[in-house]
Short mmCIF file of C-alpha atoms and ligand atoms in Angstrom, two decimals:
data_model
loop_
_atom_site.label_atom_id
_atom_site.label_comp_id
_atom_site.label_asym_id
_atom_site.label_seq_id
_atom_site.Cartn_x
_atom_site.Cartn_y
_atom_site.Cartn_z
CA MET A 1 6.85 -10.47 -13.31
CA ARG A 2 9.18 -8.76 -15.80
CA ILE A 3 7.51 -7.95 -19.09
CA LEU A 4 9.29 -6.85 -22.27
CA ILE A 5 7.21 -4.93 -24.81
CA THR A 6 8.86 -4.19 -28.15
CA GLY A 7 7.15 -1.13 -29.64
CA GLY A 8 5.94 -0.26 -26.13
CA ALA A 9 5.93 3.48 -26.86
CA GLY A 10 3.52 2.94 -29.75
CA PHE A 11 -0.22 3.25 -29.61
CA ILE A 12 -1.18 -0.33 -28.63
CA GLY A 13 2.12 -1.04 -26.86
CA SER A 14 1.70 1.89 -24.49
CA HIS A 15 -1.75 0.69 -23.43
CA LEU A 16 -0.33 -2.79 -22.85
CA ALA A 17 2.51 -1.29 -20.80
CA GLU A 18 -0.01 0.62 -18.70
CA ALA A 19 -2.09 -2.51 -18.03
CA HIS A 20 0.98 -4.45 -16.87
CA LEU A 21 2.13 -1.55 -14.69
CA GLN A 22 -1.35 -1.49 -13.13
CA LYS A 23 -0.96 -5.22 -12.38
CA GLY A 24 2.27 -4.51 -10.49
CA ASP A 25 4.69 -5.91 -13.07
CA GLU A 26 8.04 -4.46 -14.09
CA VAL A 27 7.75 -3.25 -17.67
CA TYR A 28 10.66 -2.98 -20.10
CA VAL A 29 9.93 -1.02 -23.26
CA ILE A 30 12.14 -0.95 -26.34
CA ASP A 31 11.09 1.45 -29.08
CA ASP A 32 12.98 3.25 -31.86
CA LEU A 33 10.31 6.00 -31.83
CA SER A 34 9.85 5.70 -35.61
CA THR A 35 6.07 5.85 -35.23
CA GLY A 36 5.88 5.54 -31.43
CA SER A 37 6.37 8.56 -29.20
CA LEU A 38 7.65 9.39 -25.73
CA GLU A 39 4.41 11.31 -25.22
CA ASN A 40 2.62 7.95 -25.11
CA ILE A 41 4.50 6.80 -21.99
CA LYS A 42 5.25 10.16 -20.40
CA ASP A 43 2.41 9.85 -17.89
CA PHE A 44 3.73 6.51 -16.59
CA GLN A 45 7.29 7.83 -16.38
CA GLU A 46 5.97 10.61 -14.16
CA ASN A 47 3.55 8.45 -12.13
CA LYS A 48 5.02 7.75 -8.68
CA ASP A 49 3.53 4.23 -8.53
CA TYR A 50 4.86 3.29 -11.95
CA ARG A 51 8.10 5.10 -12.59
CA SER A 52 10.35 2.77 -10.59
CA ARG A 53 8.98 -0.20 -12.53
CA LEU A 54 9.15 1.24 -16.06
CA PHE A 55 12.40 0.91 -18.02
CA PHE A 56 12.61 2.55 -21.42
CA SER A 57 15.24 1.87 -24.08
CA HIS A 58 15.32 4.14 -27.11
CA ASP A 59 16.73 1.56 -29.45
CA SER A 60 16.06 -0.70 -32.40
CA ILE A 61 15.04 -4.32 -31.97
CA LEU A 62 17.80 -5.03 -34.49
CA ASN A 63 20.39 -4.07 -31.84
CA HIS A 64 21.57 -7.54 -30.85
CA GLU A 65 23.34 -6.64 -27.57
CA LYS A 66 20.42 -4.60 -26.28
CA MET A 67 17.95 -7.34 -27.15
CA VAL A 68 20.11 -10.02 -25.48
CA GLU A 69 20.08 -7.92 -22.32
CA LEU A 70 16.33 -7.29 -22.37
CA VAL A 71 15.10 -10.74 -23.40
CA GLY A 72 17.59 -12.19 -20.92
CA ILE A 73 16.14 -10.38 -17.91
CA CYS A 74 12.43 -10.49 -18.80
CA ASP A 75 10.02 -13.37 -18.14
CA ARG A 76 7.61 -12.72 -20.99
CA VAL A 77 7.84 -10.88 -24.28
CA TYR A 78 5.20 -9.10 -26.36
CA HIS A 79 6.47 -8.24 -29.81
CA LEU A 80 4.62 -5.22 -31.17
CA ALA A 81 7.45 -3.29 -32.84
CA ALA A 82 6.62 -3.09 -36.54
CA ALA A 83 6.13 -0.76 -39.42
CA VAL A 84 2.52 0.40 -39.05
CA GLY A 85 0.03 1.97 -41.39
CA VAL A 86 -0.41 1.51 -45.12
CA LEU A 87 0.95 4.98 -45.85
CA TYR A 88 4.08 4.36 -43.77
CA VAL A 89 4.76 1.11 -45.61
CA LEU A 90 4.38 2.81 -49.01
CA GLN A 91 6.66 5.66 -47.94
CA HIS A 92 9.32 3.48 -46.25
CA PRO A 93 9.24 0.26 -48.29
CA PHE A 94 12.65 -1.20 -47.48
CA GLU A 95 12.71 -0.17 -43.84
CA SER A 96 9.25 -1.69 -43.27
CA ILE A 97 10.22 -5.09 -44.64
CA ARG A 98 13.49 -5.05 -42.70
CA THR A 99 11.81 -4.22 -39.38
CA ASN A 100 9.08 -6.76 -39.87
CA ILE A 101 11.26 -9.64 -41.04
CA GLN A 102 14.68 -9.14 -39.43
CA GLY A 103 13.25 -7.58 -36.27
CA THR A 104 10.83 -10.42 -35.64
CA GLU A 105 13.54 -12.96 -36.42
CA LYS A 106 15.75 -11.35 -33.76
CA VAL A 107 12.95 -11.48 -31.18
CA LEU A 108 12.16 -15.13 -31.97
CA GLU A 109 15.80 -16.19 -32.01
CA LEU A 110 16.44 -14.72 -28.55
CA CYS A 111 13.16 -15.88 -27.01
CA SER A 112 14.01 -19.35 -28.24
CA LYS A 113 17.56 -19.15 -26.89
CA PHE A 114 16.47 -17.88 -23.45
CA LYS A 115 13.24 -19.97 -23.43
CA LYS A 116 10.89 -17.02 -22.94
CA ARG A 117 7.18 -17.14 -23.79
CA VAL A 118 6.46 -14.65 -26.56
CA LEU A 119 3.39 -13.19 -28.23
CA ILE A 120 3.86 -11.97 -31.80
CA THR A 121 1.40 -9.41 -33.15
CA SER A 122 0.45 -10.13 -36.73
CA SER A 123 -2.18 -8.31 -38.75
CA SER A 124 -5.52 -8.74 -40.48
CA GLU A 125 -3.61 -7.59 -43.60
CA VAL A 126 -2.33 -11.17 -43.74
CA TYR A 127 -5.70 -12.27 -45.20
CA GLY A 128 -5.14 -10.17 -48.32
CA LYS A 129 -7.98 -9.23 -50.62
CA HIS A 130 -10.86 -11.46 -49.64
CA LEU A 131 -14.42 -10.35 -50.28
CA HIS A 132 -16.12 -12.79 -47.93
CA ALA A 133 -16.78 -12.32 -44.24
CA PRO A 134 -16.07 -13.27 -41.57
CA LEU A 135 -12.39 -14.19 -41.95
CA VAL A 136 -11.39 -17.38 -40.16
CA GLU A 137 -7.81 -18.12 -39.06
CA THR A 138 -7.67 -21.15 -41.38
CA ASP A 139 -8.82 -19.26 -44.50
CA ASN A 140 -6.76 -19.29 -47.67
CA ILE A 141 -4.90 -16.11 -48.47
CA ILE A 142 -5.04 -13.97 -51.64
CA TYR A 143 -2.52 -11.21 -52.43
CA GLY A 144 -1.94 -8.87 -55.32
CA PRO A 145 1.31 -8.94 -57.32
CA SER A 146 4.66 -7.75 -55.91
CA SER A 147 4.41 -4.61 -58.08
CA LYS A 148 1.63 -3.48 -55.73
CA PHE A 149 3.63 -2.57 -52.70
CA ARG A 150 0.82 -2.62 -50.19
CA TRP A 151 1.02 -6.41 -50.14
CA SER A 152 4.62 -6.34 -48.89
CA TYR A 153 3.27 -5.67 -45.42
CA ALA A 154 0.93 -8.67 -45.55
CA ALA A 155 3.67 -10.90 -46.93
CA SER A 156 6.17 -9.80 -44.27
CA LYS A 157 3.68 -10.40 -41.46
CA LEU A 158 2.81 -13.80 -42.92
CA MET A 159 6.51 -14.68 -42.96
CA ASP A 160 6.68 -13.64 -39.28
CA GLU A 161 3.91 -16.14 -38.55
CA PHE A 162 5.75 -18.91 -40.41
CA MET A 163 8.98 -18.12 -38.57
CA ALA A 164 7.22 -18.14 -35.20
CA LEU A 165 5.58 -21.50 -35.90
CA ALA A 166 8.88 -22.90 -37.20
CA TYR A 167 10.61 -21.94 -33.94
CA HIS A 168 7.86 -23.72 -32.05
CA ARG A 169 8.19 -26.86 -34.19
CA THR A 170 11.94 -27.06 -34.11
CA ASN A 171 12.87 -25.58 -30.73
CA GLY A 172 9.65 -25.84 -28.73
CA LEU A 173 9.39 -22.04 -28.45
CA GLU A 174 6.23 -21.02 -26.57
CA VAL A 175 4.80 -18.57 -29.09
CA ILE A 176 1.33 -17.16 -29.68
CA ILE A 177 0.25 -15.25 -32.79
CA ALA A 178 -2.40 -12.52 -32.60
CA ARG A 179 -3.78 -11.15 -35.88
CA LEU A 180 -4.90 -7.65 -34.92
CA PHE A 181 -7.77 -6.07 -36.85
CA ASN A 182 -8.31 -2.29 -36.94
CA THR A 183 -7.67 -1.07 -33.42
CA VAL A 184 -8.65 2.36 -32.17
CA GLY A 185 -8.46 4.49 -29.04
CA PRO A 186 -6.67 7.29 -27.24
CA ARG A 187 -3.06 8.06 -28.31
CA GLN A 188 -3.51 6.73 -31.86
CA THR A 189 -2.09 9.05 -34.47
CA GLY A 190 -3.80 9.68 -37.80
CA ALA A 191 -0.46 10.48 -39.39
CA TYR A 192 -0.10 7.25 -41.37
CA GLY A 193 -3.69 6.53 -42.43
CA MET A 194 -5.77 5.29 -39.46
CA VAL A 195 -9.18 6.35 -40.52
CA ILE A 196 -10.92 7.10 -37.19
CA PRO A 197 -8.42 9.57 -35.67
CA ARG A 198 -8.16 11.28 -39.07
CA LEU A 199 -11.89 11.64 -39.68
CA VAL A 200 -12.61 12.66 -36.06
CA GLY A 201 -9.83 15.28 -36.25
CA GLN A 202 -11.24 16.62 -39.52
CA ALA A 203 -14.80 16.76 -38.12
CA LEU A 204 -13.67 18.59 -34.97
CA LYS A 205 -11.78 21.16 -37.05
CA GLY A 206 -14.71 21.64 -39.43
CA GLU A 207 -12.64 20.34 -42.36
CA PRO A 208 -14.03 18.00 -45.04
CA LEU A 209 -13.86 14.31 -44.11
CA THR A 210 -11.62 12.51 -46.58
CA VAL A 211 -13.24 9.24 -47.67
CA TYR A 212 -11.00 7.22 -49.98
CA GLY A 213 -12.47 5.51 -53.05
CA ASP A 214 -16.26 5.26 -53.03
CA GLY A 215 -16.34 4.67 -49.27
CA LYS A 216 -18.15 1.33 -49.71
CA GLN A 217 -15.17 -0.61 -48.29
CA THR A 218 -15.93 -1.95 -44.81
CA ARG A 219 -14.02 -2.48 -41.58
CA THR A 220 -14.70 -3.44 -37.97
CA PHE A 221 -13.03 -1.52 -35.15
CA THR A 222 -11.80 -2.72 -31.76
CA TYR A 223 -11.17 -0.56 -28.73
CA VAL A 224 -7.54 -0.68 -27.70
CA LYS A 225 -8.33 -1.72 -24.12
CA ASP A 226 -10.24 -4.76 -25.43
CA VAL A 227 -7.21 -5.64 -27.55
CA VAL A 228 -4.95 -5.36 -24.50
CA ASP A 229 -7.27 -7.71 -22.55
CA ALA A 230 -7.09 -10.17 -25.43
CA LEU A 231 -3.28 -10.06 -25.63
CA MET A 232 -2.88 -10.53 -21.87
CA GLY A 233 -5.44 -13.34 -21.86
CA LEU A 234 -3.62 -15.17 -24.64
CA MET A 235 -0.26 -14.69 -22.94
CA ALA A 236 -1.67 -16.24 -19.76
CA SER A 237 -3.32 -19.21 -21.49
CA PRO A 238 -1.06 -22.26 -21.95
CA LYS A 239 -3.39 -23.78 -24.53
CA ALA A 240 -2.96 -20.71 -26.76
CA THR A 241 0.65 -21.74 -27.47
CA ALA A 242 1.48 -22.20 -31.16
CA GLU A 243 -1.99 -21.02 -32.17
CA VAL A 244 -3.08 -18.13 -34.39
CA PHE A 245 -5.95 -15.90 -33.21
CA ASN A 246 -8.01 -13.14 -34.77
CA VAL A 247 -8.37 -10.21 -32.38
CA GLY A 248 -11.03 -7.79 -33.53
CA GLY A 249 -14.52 -6.36 -33.35
CA THR A 250 -17.56 -7.67 -35.19
CA GLU A 251 -19.63 -4.55 -36.07
CA GLU A 252 -19.06 -4.14 -39.82
CA ILE A 253 -19.41 -0.59 -41.17
CA SER A 254 -18.57 1.08 -44.48
CA ILE A 255 -16.15 3.99 -44.36
CA GLU A 256 -18.81 6.25 -45.87
CA ALA A 257 -21.28 5.32 -43.10
CA LEU A 258 -18.50 5.80 -40.54
CA ALA A 259 -17.84 9.32 -41.84
CA LYS A 260 -21.56 10.16 -41.58
CA LYS A 261 -21.69 8.76 -38.04
CA ILE A 262 -18.67 10.86 -37.02
CA ILE A 263 -20.25 14.02 -38.45
CA ALA A 264 -23.47 13.28 -36.52
CA MET A 265 -21.71 12.43 -33.26
CA THR A 266 -19.45 15.50 -33.30
CA GLY A 267 -22.26 17.82 -34.46
CA SER A 268 -19.80 19.07 -37.10
CA ASP A 269 -20.71 21.17 -40.18
CA SER A 270 -18.10 19.28 -42.19
CA ASN A 271 -19.02 17.56 -45.42
CA ILE A 272 -17.51 14.47 -47.04
CA VAL A 273 -15.04 14.57 -49.93
CA TYR A 274 -14.33 11.43 -51.92
CA ILE A 275 -10.65 11.08 -52.76
CA PRO A 276 -9.57 8.58 -55.43
CA TYR A 277 -7.14 5.96 -54.16
CA GLU A 278 -4.45 7.01 -56.63
CA VAL A 279 -4.48 10.49 -55.08
CA ALA A 280 -4.54 9.26 -51.46
CA PHE A 281 -1.91 6.55 -52.00
CA GLU A 282 -0.49 5.73 -55.43
CA LYS A 283 -1.48 4.57 -58.90
CA ASP A 284 -3.11 1.11 -58.98
CA PHE A 285 -3.47 1.05 -55.19
CA GLU A 286 -5.56 -1.91 -54.06
CA ASP A 287 -7.59 -1.60 -50.87
CA MET A 288 -9.14 -4.43 -48.88
CA GLN A 289 -12.83 -4.09 -49.65
CA ARG A 290 -14.04 -5.98 -46.62
CA ARG A 291 -12.41 -6.96 -43.37
CA VAL A 292 -14.42 -8.68 -40.64
CA PRO A 293 -12.94 -11.23 -38.23
CA ASP A 294 -14.46 -14.44 -36.99
CA ILE A 295 -13.62 -14.34 -33.28
CA GLN A 296 -15.01 -17.71 -32.23
CA LYS A 297 -11.56 -19.19 -31.68
CA ILE A 298 -10.38 -16.58 -29.18
CA LYS A 299 -13.81 -16.67 -27.53
CA ASP A 300 -13.50 -20.43 -27.06
CA HIS A 301 -9.93 -20.18 -25.77
CA ILE A 302 -10.06 -17.27 -23.34
CA GLY A 303 -13.70 -16.08 -23.37
CA PHE A 304 -12.73 -12.88 -25.23
CA GLU A 305 -15.60 -10.60 -26.21
CA PRO A 306 -15.10 -6.93 -27.13
CA LYS A 307 -16.71 -4.78 -24.42
CA THR A 308 -16.74 -1.38 -26.16
CA ASP A 309 -18.97 -0.96 -29.21
CA LEU A 310 -18.34 1.44 -32.11
CA ASP A 311 -20.30 4.29 -30.51
CA GLY A 312 -18.27 3.89 -27.31
CA ILE A 313 -15.03 3.84 -29.31
CA LEU A 314 -15.98 6.99 -31.23
CA LYS A 315 -17.03 8.78 -28.05
CA SER A 316 -13.66 8.06 -26.45
CA VAL A 317 -11.71 9.26 -29.50
CA ILE A 318 -13.86 12.39 -29.89
N1 UDP B 401 -9.53 5.74 -45.19
C1 UDP B 401 -10.31 6.80 -45.64
N2 UDP B 401 -9.93 8.06 -45.32
C2 UDP B 401 -8.85 8.34 -44.55
C3 UDP B 401 -8.05 7.26 -44.07
C4 UDP B 401 -8.42 5.98 -44.41
O1 UDP B 401 -11.31 6.59 -46.34
O2 UDP B 401 -8.57 9.54 -44.31
C5 UDP B 401 -9.93 4.37 -45.52
C6 UDP B 401 -8.84 3.44 -46.04
O3 UDP B 401 -8.70 3.58 -47.44
C7 UDP B 401 -9.37 2.07 -45.64
C8 UDP B 401 -10.09 2.35 -44.32
O4 UDP B 401 -10.37 3.76 -44.31
O5 UDP B 401 -10.29 1.60 -46.58
C9 UDP B 401 -9.28 2.00 -43.09
O6 UDP B 401 -8.01 2.62 -43.21
P1 UDP B 401 -6.90 2.56 -42.09
O7 UDP B 401 -5.69 3.23 -42.65
O8 UDP B 401 -7.45 3.05 -40.81
O9 UDP B 401 -6.61 1.01 -41.89
P2 UDP B 401 -6.46 -0.20 -42.95
O10 UDP B 401 -7.76 -0.94 -42.80
O11 UDP B 401 -6.24 0.34 -44.31
O12 UDP B 401 -5.32 -0.97 -42.41
#
């Protein structure tokens, strides 16, 4: 089968590309390398079993001609190209909205035109600032005001979901929406936030671990290979069409406890420094205090269950 992965040189995209290459598929990657990197796919480009089946385009998903060519020849499309990381969104506000809205619209328009099944990756950010857990796909959504730029990412991803569902309703597009929660594993960069690679890097270098705010905010973490299994399972499941799924782990941990765990597991002499949000990000920054997915729906649909627990994830990153 021919598989197109937008953002396929990114962290999650490159693992998805690898899994499809392992299956024997032809993999087409389009990536503008804004946060992705050729390093992420270098090993496959050099692998003698993979290199004749991997096709890389260094291009933007906004390039209409290129996207017509790629969507036209591929059987299935995974759309992962997006602005990633809270810090990136704050630093590149206009570009982030443009990629997320216009880029996704381009992908949906062409998948609809060429009748290609497509999986759109959304984000747990879409839920906004809830305090309850776990978050269910049908939950209401609460955002801060438009003056707080963090929420632009959530709003743009939510608009992607609406557009995807509208294409299904009006044109019968076969689309699946996956709301990814915090995903971790090899090849993830800590450059734009991403707490685990950052804190592990700091612990290994003996530097202080930077915990933002009071560290009482919580997250769950999913190993990237579990996420890839989930995405491939959803793509292969006809009854997943036009549905929204949480994809995430269920072990809730505060960032402060995570930092302590990382110090213990690395045997580091590092200590923890608490950095106010306005120093780490900007004045009046609002964080999500709690973020835990309910994964019953994806379990019921494709039997998804994360296989790697937090200790296993941390071991692999360390
Ligand atoms: N965080 C932190 N120190 C860091 C990087 C992140 O305390 O060096 C916090 C961040 O404020 C958030 C959590 O860790 O509460 C997860 O951040 P990440 O950027 O990994 O993902 P997010 O959940 O914000 O999308």
